[in-house]
Short mmCIF file of N, CA and C in Angstrom, two decimals:
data_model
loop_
_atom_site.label_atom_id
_atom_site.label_comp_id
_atom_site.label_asym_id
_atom_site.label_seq_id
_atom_site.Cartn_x
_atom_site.Cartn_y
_atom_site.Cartn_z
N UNK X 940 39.97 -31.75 -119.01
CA UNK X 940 41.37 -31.77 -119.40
C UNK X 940 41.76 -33.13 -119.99
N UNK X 941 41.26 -34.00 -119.05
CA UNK X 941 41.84 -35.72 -119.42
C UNK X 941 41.16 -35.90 -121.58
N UNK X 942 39.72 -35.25 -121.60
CA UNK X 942 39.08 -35.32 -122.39
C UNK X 942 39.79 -34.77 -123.72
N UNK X 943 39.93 -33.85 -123.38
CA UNK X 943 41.51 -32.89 -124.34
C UNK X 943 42.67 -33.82 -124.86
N UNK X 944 42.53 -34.24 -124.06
CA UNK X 944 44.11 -34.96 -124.07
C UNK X 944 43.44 -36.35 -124.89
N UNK X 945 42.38 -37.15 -124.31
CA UNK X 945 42.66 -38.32 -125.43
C UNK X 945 41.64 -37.68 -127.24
N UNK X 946 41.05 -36.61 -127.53
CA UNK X 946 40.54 -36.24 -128.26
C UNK X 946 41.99 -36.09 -128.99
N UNK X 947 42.98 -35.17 -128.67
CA UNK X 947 44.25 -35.07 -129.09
C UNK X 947 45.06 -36.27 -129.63
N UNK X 948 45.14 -37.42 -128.90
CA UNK X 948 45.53 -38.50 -128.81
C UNK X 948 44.99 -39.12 -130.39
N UNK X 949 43.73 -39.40 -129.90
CA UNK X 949 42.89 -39.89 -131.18
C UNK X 949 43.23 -39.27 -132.51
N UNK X 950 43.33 -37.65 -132.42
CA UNK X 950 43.19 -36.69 -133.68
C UNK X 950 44.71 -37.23 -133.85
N UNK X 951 45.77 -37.28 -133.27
CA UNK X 951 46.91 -36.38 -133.81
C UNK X 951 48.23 -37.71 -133.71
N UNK X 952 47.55 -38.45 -132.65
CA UNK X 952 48.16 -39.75 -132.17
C UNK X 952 49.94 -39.17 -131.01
N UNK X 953 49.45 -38.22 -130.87
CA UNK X 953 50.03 -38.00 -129.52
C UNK X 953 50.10 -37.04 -128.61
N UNK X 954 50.12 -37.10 -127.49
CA UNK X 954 50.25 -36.35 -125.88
C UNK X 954 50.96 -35.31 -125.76
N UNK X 955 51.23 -34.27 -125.35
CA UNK X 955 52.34 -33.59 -124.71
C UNK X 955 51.69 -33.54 -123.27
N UNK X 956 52.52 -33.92 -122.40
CA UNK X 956 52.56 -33.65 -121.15
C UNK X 956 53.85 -32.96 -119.99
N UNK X 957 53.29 -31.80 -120.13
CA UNK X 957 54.85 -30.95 -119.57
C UNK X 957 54.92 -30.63 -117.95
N UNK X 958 56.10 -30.68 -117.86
CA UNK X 958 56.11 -30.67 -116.10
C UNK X 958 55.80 -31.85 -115.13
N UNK X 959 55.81 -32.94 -116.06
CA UNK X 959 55.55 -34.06 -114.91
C UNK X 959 56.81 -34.53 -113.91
N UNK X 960 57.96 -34.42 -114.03
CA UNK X 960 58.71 -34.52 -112.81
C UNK X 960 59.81 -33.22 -113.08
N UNK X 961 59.99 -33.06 -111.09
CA UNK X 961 61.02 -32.29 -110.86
C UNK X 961 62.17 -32.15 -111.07
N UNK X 962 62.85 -30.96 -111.31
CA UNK X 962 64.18 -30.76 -111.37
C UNK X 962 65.12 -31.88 -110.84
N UNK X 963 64.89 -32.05 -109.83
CA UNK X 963 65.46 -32.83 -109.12
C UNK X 963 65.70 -34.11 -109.50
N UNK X 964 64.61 -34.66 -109.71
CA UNK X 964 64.46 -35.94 -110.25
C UNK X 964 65.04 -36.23 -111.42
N UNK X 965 64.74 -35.01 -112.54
CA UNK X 965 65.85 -35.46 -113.92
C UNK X 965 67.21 -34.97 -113.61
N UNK X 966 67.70 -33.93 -112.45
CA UNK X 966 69.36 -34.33 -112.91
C UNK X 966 69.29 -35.76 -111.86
N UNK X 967 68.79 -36.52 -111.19
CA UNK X 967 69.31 -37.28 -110.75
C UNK X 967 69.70 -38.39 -111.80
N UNK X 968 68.32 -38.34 -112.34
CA UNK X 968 68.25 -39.90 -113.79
C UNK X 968 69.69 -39.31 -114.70
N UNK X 969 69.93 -38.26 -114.89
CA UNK X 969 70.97 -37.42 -115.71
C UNK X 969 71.79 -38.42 -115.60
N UNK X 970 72.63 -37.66 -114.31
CA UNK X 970 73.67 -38.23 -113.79
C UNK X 970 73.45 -39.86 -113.33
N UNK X 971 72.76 -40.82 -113.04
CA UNK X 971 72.80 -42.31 -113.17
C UNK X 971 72.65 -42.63 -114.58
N UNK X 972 72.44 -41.99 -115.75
CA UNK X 972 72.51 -42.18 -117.25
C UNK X 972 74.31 -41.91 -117.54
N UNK X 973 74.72 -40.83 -117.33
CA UNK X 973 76.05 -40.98 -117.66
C UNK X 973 76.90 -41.57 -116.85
N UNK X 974 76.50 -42.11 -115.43
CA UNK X 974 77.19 -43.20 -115.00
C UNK X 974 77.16 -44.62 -115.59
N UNK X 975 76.03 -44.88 -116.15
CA UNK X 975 75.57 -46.38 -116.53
C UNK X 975 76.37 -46.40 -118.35
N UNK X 976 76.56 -45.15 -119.07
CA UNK X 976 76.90 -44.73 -120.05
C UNK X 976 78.55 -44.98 -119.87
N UNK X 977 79.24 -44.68 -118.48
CA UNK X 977 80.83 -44.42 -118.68
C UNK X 977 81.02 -46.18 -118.30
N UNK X 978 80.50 -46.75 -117.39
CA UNK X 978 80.27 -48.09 -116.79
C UNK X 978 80.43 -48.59 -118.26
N UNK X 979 79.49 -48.38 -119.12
CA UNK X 979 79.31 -49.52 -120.17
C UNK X 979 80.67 -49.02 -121.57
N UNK X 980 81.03 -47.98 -121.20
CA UNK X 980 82.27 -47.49 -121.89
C UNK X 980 83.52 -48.08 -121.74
N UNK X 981 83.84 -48.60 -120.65
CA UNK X 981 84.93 -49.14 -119.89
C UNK X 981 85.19 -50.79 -119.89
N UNK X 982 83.45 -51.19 -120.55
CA UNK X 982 83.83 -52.66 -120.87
C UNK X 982 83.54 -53.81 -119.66
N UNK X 983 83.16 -52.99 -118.65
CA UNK X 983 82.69 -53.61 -116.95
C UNK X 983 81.82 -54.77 -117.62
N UNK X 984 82.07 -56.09 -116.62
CA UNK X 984 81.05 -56.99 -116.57
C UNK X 984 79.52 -56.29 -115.96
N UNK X 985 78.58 -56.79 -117.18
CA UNK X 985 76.92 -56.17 -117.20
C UNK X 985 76.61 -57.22 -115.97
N UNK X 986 76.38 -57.10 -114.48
CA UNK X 986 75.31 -58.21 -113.95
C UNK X 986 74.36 -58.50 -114.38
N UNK X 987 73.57 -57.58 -115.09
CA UNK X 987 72.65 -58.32 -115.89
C UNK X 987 72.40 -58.56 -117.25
N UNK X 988 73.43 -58.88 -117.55
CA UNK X 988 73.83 -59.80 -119.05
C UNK X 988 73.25 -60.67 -119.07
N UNK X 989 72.71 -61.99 -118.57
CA UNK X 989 71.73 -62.51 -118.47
C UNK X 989 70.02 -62.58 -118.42
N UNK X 990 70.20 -61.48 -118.28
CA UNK X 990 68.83 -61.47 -117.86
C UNK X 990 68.08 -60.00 -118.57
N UNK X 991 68.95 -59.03 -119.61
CA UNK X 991 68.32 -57.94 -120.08
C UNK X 991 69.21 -58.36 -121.39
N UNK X 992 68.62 -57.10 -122.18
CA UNK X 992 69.24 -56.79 -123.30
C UNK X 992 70.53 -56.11 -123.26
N UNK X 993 71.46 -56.62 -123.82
CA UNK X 993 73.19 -55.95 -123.49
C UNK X 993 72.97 -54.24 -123.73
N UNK X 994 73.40 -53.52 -122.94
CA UNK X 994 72.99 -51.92 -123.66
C UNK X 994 74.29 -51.62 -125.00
N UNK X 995 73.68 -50.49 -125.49
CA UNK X 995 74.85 -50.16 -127.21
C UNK X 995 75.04 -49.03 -126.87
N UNK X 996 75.82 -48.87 -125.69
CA UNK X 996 76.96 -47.15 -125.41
C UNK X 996 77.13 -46.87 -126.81
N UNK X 997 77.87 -47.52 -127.81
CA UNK X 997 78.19 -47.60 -129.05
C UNK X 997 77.16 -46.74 -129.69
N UNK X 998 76.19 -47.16 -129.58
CA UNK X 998 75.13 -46.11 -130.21
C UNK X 998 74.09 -45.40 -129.73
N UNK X 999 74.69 -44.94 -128.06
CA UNK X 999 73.93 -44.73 -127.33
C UNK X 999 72.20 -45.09 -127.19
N UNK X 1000 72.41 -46.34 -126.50
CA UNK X 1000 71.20 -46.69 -126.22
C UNK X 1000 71.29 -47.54 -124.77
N UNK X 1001 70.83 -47.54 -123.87
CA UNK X 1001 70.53 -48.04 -122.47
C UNK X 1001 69.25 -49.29 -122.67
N UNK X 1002 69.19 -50.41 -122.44
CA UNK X 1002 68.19 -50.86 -122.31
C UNK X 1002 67.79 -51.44 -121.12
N UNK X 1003 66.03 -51.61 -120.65
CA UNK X 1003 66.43 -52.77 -119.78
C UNK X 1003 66.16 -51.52 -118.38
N UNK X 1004 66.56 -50.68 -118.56
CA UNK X 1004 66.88 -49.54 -116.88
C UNK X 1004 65.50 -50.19 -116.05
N UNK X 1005 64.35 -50.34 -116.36
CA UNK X 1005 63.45 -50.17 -115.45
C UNK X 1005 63.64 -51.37 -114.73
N UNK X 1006 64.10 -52.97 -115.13
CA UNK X 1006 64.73 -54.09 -114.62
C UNK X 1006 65.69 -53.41 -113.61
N UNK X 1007 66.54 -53.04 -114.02
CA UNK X 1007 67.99 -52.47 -113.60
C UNK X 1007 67.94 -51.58 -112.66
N UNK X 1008 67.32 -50.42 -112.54
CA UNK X 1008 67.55 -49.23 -111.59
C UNK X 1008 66.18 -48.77 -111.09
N UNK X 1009 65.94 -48.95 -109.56
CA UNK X 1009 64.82 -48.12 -109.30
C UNK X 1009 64.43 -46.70 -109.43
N UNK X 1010 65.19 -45.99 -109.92
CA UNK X 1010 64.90 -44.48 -110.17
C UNK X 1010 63.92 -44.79 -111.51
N UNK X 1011 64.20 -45.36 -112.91
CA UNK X 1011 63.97 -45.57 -113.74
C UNK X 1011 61.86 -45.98 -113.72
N UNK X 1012 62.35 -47.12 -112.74
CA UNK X 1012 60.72 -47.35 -111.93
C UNK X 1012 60.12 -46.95 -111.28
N UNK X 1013 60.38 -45.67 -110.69
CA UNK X 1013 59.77 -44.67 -110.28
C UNK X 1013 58.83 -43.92 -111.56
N UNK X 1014 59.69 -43.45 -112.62
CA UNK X 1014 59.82 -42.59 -113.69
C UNK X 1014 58.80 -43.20 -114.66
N UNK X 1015 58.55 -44.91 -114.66
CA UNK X 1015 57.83 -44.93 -115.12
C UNK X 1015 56.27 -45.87 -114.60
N UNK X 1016 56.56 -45.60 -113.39
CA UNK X 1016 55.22 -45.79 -112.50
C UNK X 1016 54.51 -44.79 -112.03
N UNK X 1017 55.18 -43.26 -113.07
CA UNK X 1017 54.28 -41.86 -113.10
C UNK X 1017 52.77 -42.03 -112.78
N UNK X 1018 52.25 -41.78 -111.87
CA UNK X 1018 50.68 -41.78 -112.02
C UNK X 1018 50.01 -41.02 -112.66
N UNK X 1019 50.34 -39.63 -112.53
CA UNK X 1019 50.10 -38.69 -113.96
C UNK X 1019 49.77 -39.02 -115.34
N UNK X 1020 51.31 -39.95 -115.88
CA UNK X 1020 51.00 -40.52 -117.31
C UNK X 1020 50.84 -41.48 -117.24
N UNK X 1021 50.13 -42.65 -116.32
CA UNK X 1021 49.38 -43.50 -116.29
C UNK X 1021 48.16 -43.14 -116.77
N UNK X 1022 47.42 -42.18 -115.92
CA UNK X 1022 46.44 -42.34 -115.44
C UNK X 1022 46.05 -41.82 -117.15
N UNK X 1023 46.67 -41.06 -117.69
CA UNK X 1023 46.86 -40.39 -119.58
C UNK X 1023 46.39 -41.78 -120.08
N UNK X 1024 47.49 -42.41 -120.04
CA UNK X 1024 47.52 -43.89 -120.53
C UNK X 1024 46.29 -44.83 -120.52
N UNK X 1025 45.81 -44.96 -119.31
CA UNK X 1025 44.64 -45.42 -118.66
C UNK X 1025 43.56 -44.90 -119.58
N UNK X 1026 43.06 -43.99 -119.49
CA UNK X 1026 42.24 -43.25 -120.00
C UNK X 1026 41.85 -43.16 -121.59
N UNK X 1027 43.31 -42.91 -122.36
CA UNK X 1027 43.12 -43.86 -123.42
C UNK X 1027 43.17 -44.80 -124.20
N UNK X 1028 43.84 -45.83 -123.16
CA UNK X 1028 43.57 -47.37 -123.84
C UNK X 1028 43.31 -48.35 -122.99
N UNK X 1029 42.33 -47.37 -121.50
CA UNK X 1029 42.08 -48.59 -120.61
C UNK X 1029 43.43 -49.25 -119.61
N UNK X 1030 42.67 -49.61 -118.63
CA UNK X 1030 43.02 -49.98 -117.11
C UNK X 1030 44.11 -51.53 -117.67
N UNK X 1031 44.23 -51.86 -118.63
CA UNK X 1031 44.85 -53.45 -119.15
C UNK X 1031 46.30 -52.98 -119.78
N UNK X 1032 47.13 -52.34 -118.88
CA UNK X 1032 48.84 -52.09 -118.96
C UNK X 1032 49.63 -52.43 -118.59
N UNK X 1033 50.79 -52.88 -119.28
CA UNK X 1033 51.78 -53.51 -119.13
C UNK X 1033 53.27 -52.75 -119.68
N UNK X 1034 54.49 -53.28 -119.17
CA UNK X 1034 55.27 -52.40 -119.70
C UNK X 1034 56.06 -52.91 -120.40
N UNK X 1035 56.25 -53.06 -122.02
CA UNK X 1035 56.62 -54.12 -122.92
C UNK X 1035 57.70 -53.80 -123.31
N UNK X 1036 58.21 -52.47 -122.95
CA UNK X 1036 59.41 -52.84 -123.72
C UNK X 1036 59.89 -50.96 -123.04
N UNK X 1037 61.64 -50.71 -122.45
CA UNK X 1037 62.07 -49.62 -121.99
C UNK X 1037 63.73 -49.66 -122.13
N UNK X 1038 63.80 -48.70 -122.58
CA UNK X 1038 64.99 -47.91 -123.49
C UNK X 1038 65.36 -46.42 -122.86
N UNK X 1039 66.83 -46.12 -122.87
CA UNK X 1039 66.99 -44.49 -122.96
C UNK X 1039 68.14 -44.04 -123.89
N UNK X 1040 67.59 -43.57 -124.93
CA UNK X 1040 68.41 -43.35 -125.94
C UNK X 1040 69.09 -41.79 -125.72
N UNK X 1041 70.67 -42.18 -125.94
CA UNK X 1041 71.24 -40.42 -125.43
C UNK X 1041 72.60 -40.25 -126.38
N UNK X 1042 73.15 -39.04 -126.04
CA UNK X 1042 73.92 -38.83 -127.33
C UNK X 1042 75.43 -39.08 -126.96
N UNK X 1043 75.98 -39.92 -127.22
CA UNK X 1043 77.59 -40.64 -126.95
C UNK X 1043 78.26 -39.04 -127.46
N UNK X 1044 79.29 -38.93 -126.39
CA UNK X 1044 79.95 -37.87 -126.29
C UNK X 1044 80.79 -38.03 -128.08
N UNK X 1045 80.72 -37.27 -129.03
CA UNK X 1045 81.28 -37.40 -130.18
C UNK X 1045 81.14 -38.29 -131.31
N UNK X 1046 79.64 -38.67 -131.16
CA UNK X 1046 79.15 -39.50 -131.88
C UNK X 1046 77.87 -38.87 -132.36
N UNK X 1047 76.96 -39.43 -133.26
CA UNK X 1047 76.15 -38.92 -134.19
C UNK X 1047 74.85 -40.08 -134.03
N UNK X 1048 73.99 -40.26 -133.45
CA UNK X 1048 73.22 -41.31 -133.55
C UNK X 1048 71.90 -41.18 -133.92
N UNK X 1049 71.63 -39.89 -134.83
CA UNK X 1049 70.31 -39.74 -135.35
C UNK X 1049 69.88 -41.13 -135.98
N UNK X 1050 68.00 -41.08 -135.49
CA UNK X 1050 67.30 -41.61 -135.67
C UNK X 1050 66.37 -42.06 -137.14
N UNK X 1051 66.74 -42.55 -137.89
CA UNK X 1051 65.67 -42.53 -139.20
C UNK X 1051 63.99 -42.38 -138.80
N UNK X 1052 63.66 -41.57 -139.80
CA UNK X 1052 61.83 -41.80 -139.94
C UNK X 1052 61.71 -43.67 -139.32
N UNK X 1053 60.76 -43.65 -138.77
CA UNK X 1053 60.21 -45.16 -138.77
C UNK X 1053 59.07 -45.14 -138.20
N UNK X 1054 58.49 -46.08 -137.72
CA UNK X 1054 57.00 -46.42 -136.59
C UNK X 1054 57.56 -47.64 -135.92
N UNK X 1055 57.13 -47.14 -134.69
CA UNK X 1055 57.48 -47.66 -133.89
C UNK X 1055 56.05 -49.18 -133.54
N UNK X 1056 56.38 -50.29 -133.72
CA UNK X 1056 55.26 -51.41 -133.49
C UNK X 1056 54.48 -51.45 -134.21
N UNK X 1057 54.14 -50.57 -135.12
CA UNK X 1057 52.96 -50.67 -136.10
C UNK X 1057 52.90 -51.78 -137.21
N UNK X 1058 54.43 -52.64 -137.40
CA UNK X 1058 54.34 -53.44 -138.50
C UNK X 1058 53.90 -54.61 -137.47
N UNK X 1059 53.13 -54.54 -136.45
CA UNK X 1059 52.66 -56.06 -135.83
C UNK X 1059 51.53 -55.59 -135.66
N UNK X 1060 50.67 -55.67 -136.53
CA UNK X 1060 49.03 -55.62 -136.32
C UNK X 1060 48.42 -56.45 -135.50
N UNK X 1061 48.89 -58.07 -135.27
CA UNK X 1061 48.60 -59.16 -134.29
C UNK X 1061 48.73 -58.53 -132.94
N UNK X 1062 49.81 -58.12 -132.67
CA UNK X 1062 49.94 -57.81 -130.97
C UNK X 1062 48.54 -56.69 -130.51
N UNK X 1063 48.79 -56.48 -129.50
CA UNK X 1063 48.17 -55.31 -128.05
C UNK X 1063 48.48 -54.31 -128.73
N UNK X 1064 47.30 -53.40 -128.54
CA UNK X 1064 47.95 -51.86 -128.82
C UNK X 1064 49.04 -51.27 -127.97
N UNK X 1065 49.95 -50.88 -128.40
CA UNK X 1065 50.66 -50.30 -127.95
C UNK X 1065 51.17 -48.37 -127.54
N UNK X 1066 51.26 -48.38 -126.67
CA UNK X 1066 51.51 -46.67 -126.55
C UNK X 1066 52.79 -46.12 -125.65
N UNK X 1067 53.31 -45.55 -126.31
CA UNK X 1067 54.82 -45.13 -125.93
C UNK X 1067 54.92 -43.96 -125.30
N UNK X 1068 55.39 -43.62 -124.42
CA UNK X 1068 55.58 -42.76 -123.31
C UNK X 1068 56.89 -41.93 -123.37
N UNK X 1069 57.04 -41.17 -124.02
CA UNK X 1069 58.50 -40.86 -124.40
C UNK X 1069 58.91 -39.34 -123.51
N UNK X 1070 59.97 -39.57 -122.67
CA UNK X 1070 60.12 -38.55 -121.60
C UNK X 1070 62.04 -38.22 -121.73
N UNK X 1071 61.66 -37.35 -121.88
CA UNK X 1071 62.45 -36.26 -122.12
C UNK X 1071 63.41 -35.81 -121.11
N UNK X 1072 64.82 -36.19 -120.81
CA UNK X 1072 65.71 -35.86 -119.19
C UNK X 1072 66.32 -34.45 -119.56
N UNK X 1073 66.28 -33.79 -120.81
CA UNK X 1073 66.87 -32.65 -121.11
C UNK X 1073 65.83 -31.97 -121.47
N UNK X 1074 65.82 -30.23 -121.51
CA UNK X 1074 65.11 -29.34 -122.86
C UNK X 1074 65.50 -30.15 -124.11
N UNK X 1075 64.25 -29.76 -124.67
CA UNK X 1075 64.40 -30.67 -125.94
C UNK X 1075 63.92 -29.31 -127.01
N UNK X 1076 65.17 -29.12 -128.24
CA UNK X 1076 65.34 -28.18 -128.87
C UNK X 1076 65.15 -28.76 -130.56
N UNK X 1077 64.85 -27.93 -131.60
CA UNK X 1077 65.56 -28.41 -132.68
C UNK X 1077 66.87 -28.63 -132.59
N UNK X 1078 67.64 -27.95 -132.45
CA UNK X 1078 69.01 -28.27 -131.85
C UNK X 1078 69.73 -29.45 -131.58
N UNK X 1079 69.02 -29.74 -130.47
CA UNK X 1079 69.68 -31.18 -129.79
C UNK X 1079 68.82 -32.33 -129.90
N UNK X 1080 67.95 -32.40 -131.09
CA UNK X 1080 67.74 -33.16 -131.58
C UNK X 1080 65.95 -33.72 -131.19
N UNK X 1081 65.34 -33.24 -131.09
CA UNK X 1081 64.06 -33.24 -130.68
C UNK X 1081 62.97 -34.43 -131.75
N UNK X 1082 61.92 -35.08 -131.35
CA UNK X 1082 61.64 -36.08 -131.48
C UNK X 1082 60.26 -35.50 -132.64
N UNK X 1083 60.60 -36.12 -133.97
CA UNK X 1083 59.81 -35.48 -135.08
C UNK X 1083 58.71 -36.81 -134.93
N UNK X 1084 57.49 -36.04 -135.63
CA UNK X 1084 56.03 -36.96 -135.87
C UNK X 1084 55.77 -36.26 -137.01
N UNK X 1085 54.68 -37.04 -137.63
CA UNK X 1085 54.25 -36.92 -138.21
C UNK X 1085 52.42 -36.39 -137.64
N UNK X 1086 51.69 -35.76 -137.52
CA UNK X 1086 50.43 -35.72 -136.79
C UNK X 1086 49.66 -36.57 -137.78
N UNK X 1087 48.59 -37.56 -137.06
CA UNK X 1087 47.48 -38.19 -137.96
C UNK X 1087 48.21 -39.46 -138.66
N UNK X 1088 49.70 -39.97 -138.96
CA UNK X 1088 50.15 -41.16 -139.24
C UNK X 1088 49.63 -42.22 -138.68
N UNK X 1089 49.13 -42.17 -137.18
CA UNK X 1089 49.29 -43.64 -136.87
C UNK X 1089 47.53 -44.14 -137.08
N UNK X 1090 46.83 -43.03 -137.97
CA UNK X 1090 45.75 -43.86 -138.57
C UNK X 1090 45.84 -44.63 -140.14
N UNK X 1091 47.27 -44.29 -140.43
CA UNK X 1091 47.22 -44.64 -141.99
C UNK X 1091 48.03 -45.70 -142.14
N UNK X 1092 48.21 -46.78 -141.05
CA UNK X 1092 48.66 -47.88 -140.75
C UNK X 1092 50.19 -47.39 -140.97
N UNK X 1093 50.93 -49.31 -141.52
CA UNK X 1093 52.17 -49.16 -141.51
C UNK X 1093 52.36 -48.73 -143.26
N UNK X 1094 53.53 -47.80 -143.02
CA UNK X 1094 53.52 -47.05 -144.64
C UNK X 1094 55.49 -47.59 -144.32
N UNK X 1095 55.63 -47.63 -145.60
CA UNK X 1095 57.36 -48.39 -146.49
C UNK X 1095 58.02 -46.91 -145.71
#
């Protein structure tokens, strides 16, 4: 199975991994997302304004949670998609960078085409873990690839 998965990886340059946490667990992150979402709506002093990246309610984006909230570090101390992770790029992981991007009640915050890290050929490989707190539909906005891009470097 693991073998599947990084052959996939390699071919297509990404994972699906379904069912890794419970019901439970995503309405909880749910609901501490639209709390941390109405919090940052209201203009509240950030305690950690110092020490993270300010979040952009504005354009719905959260940064910083896994600093910030232990649910978040749970979510992404998955051993499941570690062990994914592990497997194909090795036991040498770190967590460089965590975001939860969501949709501001009456706002529009689609995403442009882009690549994500690829214009820094110098750094660590990088591999992004992208988890999903809702069904994810064409609809409500579901996360497009390209299959086989991330062998044709960085493209304009």
């Amino acid at each position: 199975m693991l073998l599947d998965k990084k052959e996939n990886f390699n071919k297509y340059g990404f994972v699906i991994i379904k069912g890794v946490f419970p019901e439970e667990k995503l309405e909880t992150v749910r609901q501490l997302q639209e709390e941390i979402a109405e919090y940052a709506d209201k203009g509240l002093e950030d305690p950690f304004q110092n020490w993270s990246i300010p979040h952009r309610n504005d354009q719905g984006v959260l940064y910083d949670l896994y600093q910030r909230h232990p649910e978040f570090q749970d979510m992404a101390r998955n051993e499941e998609i570690l062990d994914y992770i592990e497997y194909v790029i090795g036991k040498d992981i770190y967590l460089y960078d965590n975001s939860l991007i969501y949709k501001p009640k009456g706002k529009s915050n689609g995403v442009p085409w882009h690549q994500d890290f690829i214009s820094r050929p110098e750094e660590p490989l990088k591999v992004i873990a992208w988890m999903a707190l809702d069904d994810v539909t064409k609809e409500n906005g579901a996360l497009k690839f390209i299959p086989g891009s991330h062998k044709k470097g960085h493209l304009p």
